[in-house]
CSV table of C-alpha atoms in Angstrom, one decimal:
chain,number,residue,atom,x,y,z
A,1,UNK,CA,214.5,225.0,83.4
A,2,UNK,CA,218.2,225.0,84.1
A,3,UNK,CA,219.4,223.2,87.1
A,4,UNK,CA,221.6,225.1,90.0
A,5,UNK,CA,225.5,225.8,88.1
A,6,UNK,CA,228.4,226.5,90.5
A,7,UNK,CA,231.7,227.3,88.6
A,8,UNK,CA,234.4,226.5,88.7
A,9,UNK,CA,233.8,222.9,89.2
A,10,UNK,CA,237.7,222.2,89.9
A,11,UNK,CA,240.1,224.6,91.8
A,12,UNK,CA,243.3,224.2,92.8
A,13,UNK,CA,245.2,226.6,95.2
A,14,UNK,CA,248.0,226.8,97.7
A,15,UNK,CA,248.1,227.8,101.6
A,16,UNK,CA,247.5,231.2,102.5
A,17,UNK,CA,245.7,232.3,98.6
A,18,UNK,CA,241.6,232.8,98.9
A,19,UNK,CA,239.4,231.3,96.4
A,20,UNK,CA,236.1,232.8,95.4
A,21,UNK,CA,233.5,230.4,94.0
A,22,UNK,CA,230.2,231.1,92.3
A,23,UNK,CA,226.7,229.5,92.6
A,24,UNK,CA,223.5,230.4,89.9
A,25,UNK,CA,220.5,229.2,91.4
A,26,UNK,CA,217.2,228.3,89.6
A,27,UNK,CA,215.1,230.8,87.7
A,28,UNK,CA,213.2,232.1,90.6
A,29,UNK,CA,214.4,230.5,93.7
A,30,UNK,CA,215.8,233.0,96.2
A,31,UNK,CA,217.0,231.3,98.8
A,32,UNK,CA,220.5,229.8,98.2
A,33,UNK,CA,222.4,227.8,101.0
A,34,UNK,CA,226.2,226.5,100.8
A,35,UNK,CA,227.9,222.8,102.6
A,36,UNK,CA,230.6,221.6,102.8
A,37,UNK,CA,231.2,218.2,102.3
A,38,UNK,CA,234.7,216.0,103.1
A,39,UNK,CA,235.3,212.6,103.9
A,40,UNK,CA,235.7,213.3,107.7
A,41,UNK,CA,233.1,215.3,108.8
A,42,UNK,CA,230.2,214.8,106.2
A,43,UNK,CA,228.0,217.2,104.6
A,44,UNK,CA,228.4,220.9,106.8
A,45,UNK,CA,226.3,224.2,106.8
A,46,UNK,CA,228.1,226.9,105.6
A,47,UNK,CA,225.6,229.7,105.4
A,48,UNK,CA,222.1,230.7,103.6
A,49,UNK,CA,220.9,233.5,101.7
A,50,UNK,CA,217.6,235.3,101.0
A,51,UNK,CA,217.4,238.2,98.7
A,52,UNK,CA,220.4,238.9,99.5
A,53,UNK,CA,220.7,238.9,103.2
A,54,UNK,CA,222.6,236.1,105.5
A,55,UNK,CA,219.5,234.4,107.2
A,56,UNK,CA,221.9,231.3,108.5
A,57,UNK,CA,225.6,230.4,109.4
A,58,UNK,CA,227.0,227.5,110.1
A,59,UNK,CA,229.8,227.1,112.7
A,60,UNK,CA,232.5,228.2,110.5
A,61,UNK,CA,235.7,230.2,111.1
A,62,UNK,CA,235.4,233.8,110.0
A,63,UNK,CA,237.8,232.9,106.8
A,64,UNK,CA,234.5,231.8,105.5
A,65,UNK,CA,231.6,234.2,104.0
A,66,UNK,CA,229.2,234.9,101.0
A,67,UNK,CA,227.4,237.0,100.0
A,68,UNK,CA,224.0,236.9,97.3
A,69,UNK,CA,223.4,239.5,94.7
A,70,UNK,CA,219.8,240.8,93.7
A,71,UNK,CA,219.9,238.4,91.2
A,72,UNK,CA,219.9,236.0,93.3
A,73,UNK,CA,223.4,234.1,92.3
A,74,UNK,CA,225.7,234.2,95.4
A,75,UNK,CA,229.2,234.3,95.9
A,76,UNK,CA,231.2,232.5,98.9
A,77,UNK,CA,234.8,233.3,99.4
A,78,UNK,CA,237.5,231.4,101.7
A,79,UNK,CA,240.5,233.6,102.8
A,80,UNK,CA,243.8,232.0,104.1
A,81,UNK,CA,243.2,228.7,102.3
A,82,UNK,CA,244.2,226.1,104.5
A,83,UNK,CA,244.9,222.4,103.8
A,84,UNK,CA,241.4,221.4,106.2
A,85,UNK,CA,239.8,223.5,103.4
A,86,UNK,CA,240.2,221.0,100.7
A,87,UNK,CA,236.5,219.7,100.0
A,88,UNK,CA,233.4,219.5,97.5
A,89,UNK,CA,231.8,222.9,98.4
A,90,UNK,CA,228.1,222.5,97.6
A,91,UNK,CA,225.3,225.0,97.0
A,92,UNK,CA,221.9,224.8,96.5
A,93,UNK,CA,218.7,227.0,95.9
A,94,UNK,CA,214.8,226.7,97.2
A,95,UNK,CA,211.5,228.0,96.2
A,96,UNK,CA,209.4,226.1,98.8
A,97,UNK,CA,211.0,224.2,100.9
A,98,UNK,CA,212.4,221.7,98.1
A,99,UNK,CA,216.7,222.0,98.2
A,100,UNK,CA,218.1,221.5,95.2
A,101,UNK,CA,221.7,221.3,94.5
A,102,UNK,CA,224.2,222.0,92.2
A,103,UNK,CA,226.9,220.2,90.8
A,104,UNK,CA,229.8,221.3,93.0
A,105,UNK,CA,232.9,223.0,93.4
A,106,UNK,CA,236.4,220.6,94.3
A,107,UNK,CA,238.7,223.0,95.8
A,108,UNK,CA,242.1,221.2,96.7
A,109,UNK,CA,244.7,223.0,98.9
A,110,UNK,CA,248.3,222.3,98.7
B,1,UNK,CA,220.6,221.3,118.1
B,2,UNK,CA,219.3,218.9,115.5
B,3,UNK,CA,220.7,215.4,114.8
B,4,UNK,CA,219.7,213.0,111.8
B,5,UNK,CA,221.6,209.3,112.1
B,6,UNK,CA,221.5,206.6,109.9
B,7,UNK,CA,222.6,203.6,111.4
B,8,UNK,CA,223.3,201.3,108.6
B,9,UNK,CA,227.0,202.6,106.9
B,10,UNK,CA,226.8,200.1,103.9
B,11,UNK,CA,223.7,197.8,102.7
B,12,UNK,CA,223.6,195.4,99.6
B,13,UNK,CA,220.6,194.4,97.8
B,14,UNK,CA,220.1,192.2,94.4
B,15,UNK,CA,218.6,193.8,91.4
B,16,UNK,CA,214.8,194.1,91.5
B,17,UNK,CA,214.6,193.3,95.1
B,18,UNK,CA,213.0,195.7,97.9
B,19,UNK,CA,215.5,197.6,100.4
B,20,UNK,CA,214.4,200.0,103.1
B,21,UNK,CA,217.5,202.3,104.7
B,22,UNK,CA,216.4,203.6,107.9
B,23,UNK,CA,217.3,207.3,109.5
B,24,UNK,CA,216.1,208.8,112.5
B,25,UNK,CA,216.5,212.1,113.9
B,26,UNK,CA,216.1,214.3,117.3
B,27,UNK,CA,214.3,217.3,117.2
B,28,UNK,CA,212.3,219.6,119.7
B,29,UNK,CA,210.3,221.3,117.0
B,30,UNK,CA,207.1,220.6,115.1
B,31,UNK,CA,207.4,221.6,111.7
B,32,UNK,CA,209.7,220.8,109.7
B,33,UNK,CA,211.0,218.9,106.1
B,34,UNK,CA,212.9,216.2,105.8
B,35,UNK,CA,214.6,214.8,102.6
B,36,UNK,CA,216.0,212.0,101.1
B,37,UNK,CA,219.2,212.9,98.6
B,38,UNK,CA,220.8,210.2,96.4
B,39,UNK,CA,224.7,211.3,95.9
B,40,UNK,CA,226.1,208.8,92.6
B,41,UNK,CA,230.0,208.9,92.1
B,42,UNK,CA,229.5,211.7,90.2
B,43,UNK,CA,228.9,213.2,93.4
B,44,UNK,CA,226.2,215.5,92.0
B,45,UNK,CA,223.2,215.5,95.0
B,46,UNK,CA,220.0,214.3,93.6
B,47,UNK,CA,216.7,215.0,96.0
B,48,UNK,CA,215.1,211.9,95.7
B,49,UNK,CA,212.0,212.6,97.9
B,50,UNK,CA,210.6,215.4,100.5
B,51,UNK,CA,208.3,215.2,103.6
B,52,UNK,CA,206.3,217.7,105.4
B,53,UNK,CA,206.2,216.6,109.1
B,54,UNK,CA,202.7,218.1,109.0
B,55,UNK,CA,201.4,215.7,106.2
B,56,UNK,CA,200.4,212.2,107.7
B,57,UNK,CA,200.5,210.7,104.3
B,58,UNK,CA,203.5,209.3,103.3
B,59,UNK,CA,205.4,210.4,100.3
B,60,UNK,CA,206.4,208.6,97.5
B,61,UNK,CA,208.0,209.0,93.9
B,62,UNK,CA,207.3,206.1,91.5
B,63,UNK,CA,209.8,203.3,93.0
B,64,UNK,CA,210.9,205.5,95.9
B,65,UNK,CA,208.3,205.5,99.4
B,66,UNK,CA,208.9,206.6,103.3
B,67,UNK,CA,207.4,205.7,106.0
B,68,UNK,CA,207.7,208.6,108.4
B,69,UNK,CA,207.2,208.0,112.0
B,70,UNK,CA,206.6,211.5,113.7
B,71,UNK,CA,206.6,210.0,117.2
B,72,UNK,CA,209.2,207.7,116.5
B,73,UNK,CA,211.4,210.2,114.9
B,74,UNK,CA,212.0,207.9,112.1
B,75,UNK,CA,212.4,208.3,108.3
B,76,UNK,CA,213.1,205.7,106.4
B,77,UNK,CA,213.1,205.4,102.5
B,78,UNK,CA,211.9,202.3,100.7
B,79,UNK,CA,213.3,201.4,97.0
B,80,UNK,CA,211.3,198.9,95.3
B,81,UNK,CA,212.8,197.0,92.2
B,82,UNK,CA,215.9,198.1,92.8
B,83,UNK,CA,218.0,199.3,89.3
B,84,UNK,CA,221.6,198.9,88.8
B,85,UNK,CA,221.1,203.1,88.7
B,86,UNK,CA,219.8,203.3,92.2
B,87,UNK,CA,223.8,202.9,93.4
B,88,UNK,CA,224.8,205.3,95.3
B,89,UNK,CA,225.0,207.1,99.2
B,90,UNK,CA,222.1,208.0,100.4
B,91,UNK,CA,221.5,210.9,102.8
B,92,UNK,CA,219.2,211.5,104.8
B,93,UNK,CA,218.4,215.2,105.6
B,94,UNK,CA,216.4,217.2,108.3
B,95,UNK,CA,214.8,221.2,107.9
B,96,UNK,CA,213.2,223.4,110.6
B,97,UNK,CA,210.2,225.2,108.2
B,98,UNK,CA,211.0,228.0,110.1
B,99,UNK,CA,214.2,230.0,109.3
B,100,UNK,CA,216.2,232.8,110.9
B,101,UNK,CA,218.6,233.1,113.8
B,102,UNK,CA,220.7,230.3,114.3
B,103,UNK,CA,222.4,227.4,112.9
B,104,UNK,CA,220.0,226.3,110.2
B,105,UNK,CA,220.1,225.0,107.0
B,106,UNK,CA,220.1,221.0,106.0
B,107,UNK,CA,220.9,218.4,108.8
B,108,UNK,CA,222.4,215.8,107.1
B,109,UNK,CA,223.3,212.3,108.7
B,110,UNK,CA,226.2,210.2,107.8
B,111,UNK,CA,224.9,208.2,105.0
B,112,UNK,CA,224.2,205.0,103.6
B,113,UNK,CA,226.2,203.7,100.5
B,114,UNK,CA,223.8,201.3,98.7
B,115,UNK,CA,225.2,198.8,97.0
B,116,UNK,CA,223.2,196.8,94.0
B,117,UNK,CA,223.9,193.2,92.6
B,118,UNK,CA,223.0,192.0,89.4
């Protein structure tokens, strides 16, 4: 069975742009969550989705949000990119309690 | 609100000996998961071993043990014959089993980078 795939794995974008990145969870898992993870502050909750609704959200500014699809892949977009942005933006999907990630997404801001 | 800590940043141990890195954690609730992740330079995040704080037994995974303290509030994960592979930061990670409204999601505490000498 294929493992979680976020793409693109490397991004690149300037102050003020929005980036959109993508996350395929497991066949079958429903539940899909996104952290994010920097040198200074750790590993962060973002936000978590279950057929297709936001069950969670972290303590993020509103330039933040996702969104899942009834396929269960979700989407999380950052608008007004700004240099704190710059991370490894992580997601991963659950059947039953068991988190498993994906590979992750490096978004640098310049 | 949650907290997971780990209090040792950095620990060393020679290849094929035991290690045990420690985490602890605050919670008010009584059901809930709890996770050790292995993170390698590649940074891809690698669950290494669960825990349901219903289950009294402790989990294990071939070289990889816990022993989970309920009262305590502690979790700590147990390598034995440690491998050159085993390298990497360890997290340690806290779950409510009960989701909806609210800050959820993994808990993760600030990590352990284990370190292995040949």
């Amino acid at each position: 069975k294929a493992g979680v795939t976020q793409t693109p794995r490397y991004l690149i974008k300037t102050r003020g742009q929005q980036v959109t990145l993508s996350c395929s969870p497991i066949s079958g898992h429903r539940s899909v969550s996104w952290y994010q993870q920097t040198p200074g502050q750790g590993l962060q909750f973002l936000f978590e989705y279950f057929s297709e609704t936001q069950r969670n959200k972290g303590n993020f500014p509103g330039r933040f949000s996702g969104r899942q699809f009834s396929n269960s892949r979700s989407e999380m977009n950052v608008s007004t990119l700004e240099l704190g942005d710059s991370a490894l933006y992580l997601c991963a999907s659950s059947l039953r309690g068991g988190w498993l990630f994906g590979p992750g997404t490096r978004l640098t801001v310049l | 609100a949650q907290t997971v800590t780990q209090s040792q940043p950095e620990m060393s141990v020679q290849e094929a000996e035991t290690v045990t890195l420690s985490c602890t954690y605050d919670t008010s609730e009584s059901d809930y998961y709890l996770f050790w992740y292995k993170q390698p330079p590649s940074r891809q995040m690698i669950l290494v071993i669960r825990q349901e704080a219903y289950k009294q037994q402790n989990a294990t995974e071939n070289r990889f043990s816990v022993n989970f303290q309920k009262a305590a509030k502690s979790f700590s994960l147990k390598i034995s014959d440690s491998q050159l592979g085993d390298a990497a930061m360890y997290f340690c990670a806290y779950r409510t089993m009960y989701s909806g409204g609210g800050a959820d999601g993994l808990t993760f505490g600030k990590g352990t980078h284990l370190i292995i000498q040949p």
